[in-house]
Amino acid sequence: IPWPFGDQDCCLLFQLHAVPGSDRSGEITFESTLNNHFPITSDVSRITGTRGRWLMEDQGNNTMRVTYTITTNRSKIPRWVSDPIVRNNMFETMSTFRNILEK
């Protein structure tokens, strides 16, 4: 996050939910969590209230629909600062995920 806003982080717990009878469909959910392996530090603000999912649905004909959803609690950062960062992160994440799937 750009100046004058401080450093932030988020610790996420991911869970895989397979669809019975399908090896090409499933859901990966995630939500913010606390974990002793990743302690909160005094110089970084921990973002909480984040949750989302990746939903992968086999469409047949060797195609797949991927839906990515993420939400978070309101932040102290104005939307005009955070929205472009969130959008860019989302597109970068989807592009990277597509590259992984195509390999």
Tab-separated table of C-alpha atoms in Angstrom:
chain	number	residue	atom	x	y	z
A	1	ILE	CA	0.000	0.000	0.000
A	2	PRO	CA	1.502	3.382	-0.937
A	3	TRP	CA	2.622	6.043	1.512
A	4	PRO	CA	1.202	7.389	3.823
A	5	PHE	CA	-0.456	4.085	4.668
A	6	GLY	CA	1.497	1.547	6.698
A	7	ASP	CA	2.503	-1.996	5.823
A	8	GLN	CA	-0.239	-4.608	5.999
A	9	ASP	CA	-0.418	-8.378	5.786
A	10	CYS	CA	-3.057	-11.092	5.864
A	11	CYS	CA	-2.787	-14.707	7.033
A	12	LEU	CA	-5.175	-16.955	5.083
A	13	LEU	CA	-6.377	-20.511	5.714
A	14	PHE	CA	-7.140	-22.424	2.491
A	15	GLN	CA	-9.355	-25.519	2.284
A	16	LEU	CA	-9.965	-27.796	-0.701
A	17	HIS	CA	-13.462	-29.174	-1.261
A	18	ALA	CA	-13.513	-31.865	-3.950
A	19	VAL	CA	-16.624	-32.701	-5.936
A	20	PRO	CA	-17.390	-36.427	-5.525
A	21	GLY	CA	-17.011	-38.300	-8.806
A	22	SER	CA	-15.102	-35.506	-10.554
A	23	ASP	CA	-11.377	-34.989	-10.729
A	24	ARG	CA	-11.768	-31.687	-12.620
A	25	SER	CA	-14.251	-29.784	-10.456
A	26	GLY	CA	-13.955	-28.432	-6.946
A	27	GLU	CA	-13.786	-25.446	-4.694
A	28	ILE	CA	-10.937	-23.847	-2.769
A	29	THR	CA	-12.150	-21.604	0.038
A	30	PHE	CA	-10.040	-19.255	2.103
A	31	GLU	CA	-10.498	-16.948	5.066
A	32	SER	CA	-8.300	-14.869	7.307
A	33	THR	CA	-7.027	-16.629	10.395
A	34	LEU	CA	-4.535	-16.326	13.220
A	35	ASN	CA	-1.560	-18.691	13.302
A	36	ASN	CA	1.360	-18.806	15.734
A	37	HIS	CA	3.743	-19.569	12.850
A	38	PHE	CA	2.945	-16.109	11.431
A	39	PRO	CA	2.751	-13.769	14.420
A	40	ILE	CA	1.491	-10.218	14.203
A	41	THR	CA	4.343	-7.723	14.349
A	42	SER	CA	4.256	-4.201	15.730
A	43	ASP	CA	5.250	-2.541	12.431
A	44	VAL	CA	2.614	-4.281	10.260
A	45	SER	CA	-1.195	-4.145	10.497
A	46	ARG	CA	-2.946	-7.505	10.127
A	47	ILE	CA	-5.928	-7.409	7.756
A	48	THR	CA	-8.842	-9.461	9.108
A	49	GLY	CA	-12.274	-10.359	7.790
A	50	THR	CA	-11.019	-11.548	4.391
A	51	ARG	CA	-12.701	-14.532	2.768
A	52	GLY	CA	-13.206	-15.900	-0.689
A	53	ARG	CA	-13.162	-18.882	-2.984
A	54	TRP	CA	-11.997	-20.380	-6.242
A	55	LEU	CA	-14.794	-22.401	-7.865
A	56	MET	CA	-13.667	-24.723	-10.676
A	57	GLU	CA	-16.423	-26.255	-12.792
A	58	ASP	CA	-15.757	-28.743	-15.596
A	59	GLN	CA	-17.681	-27.528	-18.661
A	60	GLY	CA	-16.849	-30.543	-20.842
A	61	ASN	CA	-15.031	-30.310	-24.197
A	62	ASN	CA	-11.761	-29.821	-22.272
A	63	THR	CA	-12.879	-26.452	-20.875
A	64	MET	CA	-13.330	-25.237	-17.327
A	65	ARG	CA	-15.093	-22.269	-15.769
A	66	VAL	CA	-13.164	-20.639	-12.924
A	67	THR	CA	-14.899	-18.157	-10.625
A	68	TYR	CA	-12.829	-16.149	-8.134
A	69	THR	CA	-14.575	-14.272	-5.327
A	70	ILE	CA	-12.986	-12.283	-2.503
A	71	THR	CA	-14.409	-9.986	0.158
A	72	THR	CA	-12.905	-8.134	3.082
A	73	ASN	CA	-14.037	-5.873	5.897
A	74	ARG	CA	-13.869	-2.162	5.307
A	75	SER	CA	-10.411	-0.765	5.590
A	76	LYS	CA	-9.104	2.557	6.835
A	77	ILE	CA	-7.665	3.040	3.360
A	78	PRO	CA	-9.862	5.102	1.000
A	79	ARG	CA	-11.429	3.151	-1.869
A	80	TRP	CA	-9.743	5.363	-4.488
A	81	VAL	CA	-6.414	3.978	-3.212
A	82	SER	CA	-7.375	0.366	-2.472
A	83	ASP	CA	-9.674	-0.438	-5.420
A	84	PRO	CA	-7.010	-0.182	-8.173
A	85	ILE	CA	-4.628	-2.300	-6.073
A	86	VAL	CA	-7.293	-4.951	-5.452
A	87	ARG	CA	-8.298	-4.992	-9.141
A	88	ASN	CA	-4.698	-5.315	-10.333
A	89	ASN	CA	-4.047	-8.068	-7.795
A	90	MET	CA	-7.154	-9.946	-8.941
A	91	PHE	CA	-6.163	-9.816	-12.637
A	92	GLU	CA	-2.581	-10.819	-11.858
A	93	THR	CA	-3.840	-13.711	-9.711
A	94	MET	CA	-6.212	-14.934	-12.436
A	95	SER	CA	-3.500	-14.680	-15.114
A	96	THR	CA	-1.016	-16.633	-12.989
A	97	PHE	CA	-3.645	-19.260	-12.172
A	98	ARG	CA	-4.490	-19.644	-15.879
A	99	ASN	CA	-0.791	-20.142	-16.710
A	100	ILE	CA	-0.538	-22.854	-14.037
A	101	LEU	CA	-3.628	-24.653	-15.355
A	102	GLU	CA	-2.411	-24.531	-18.959
A	103	LYS	CA	0.884	-26.284	-18.078
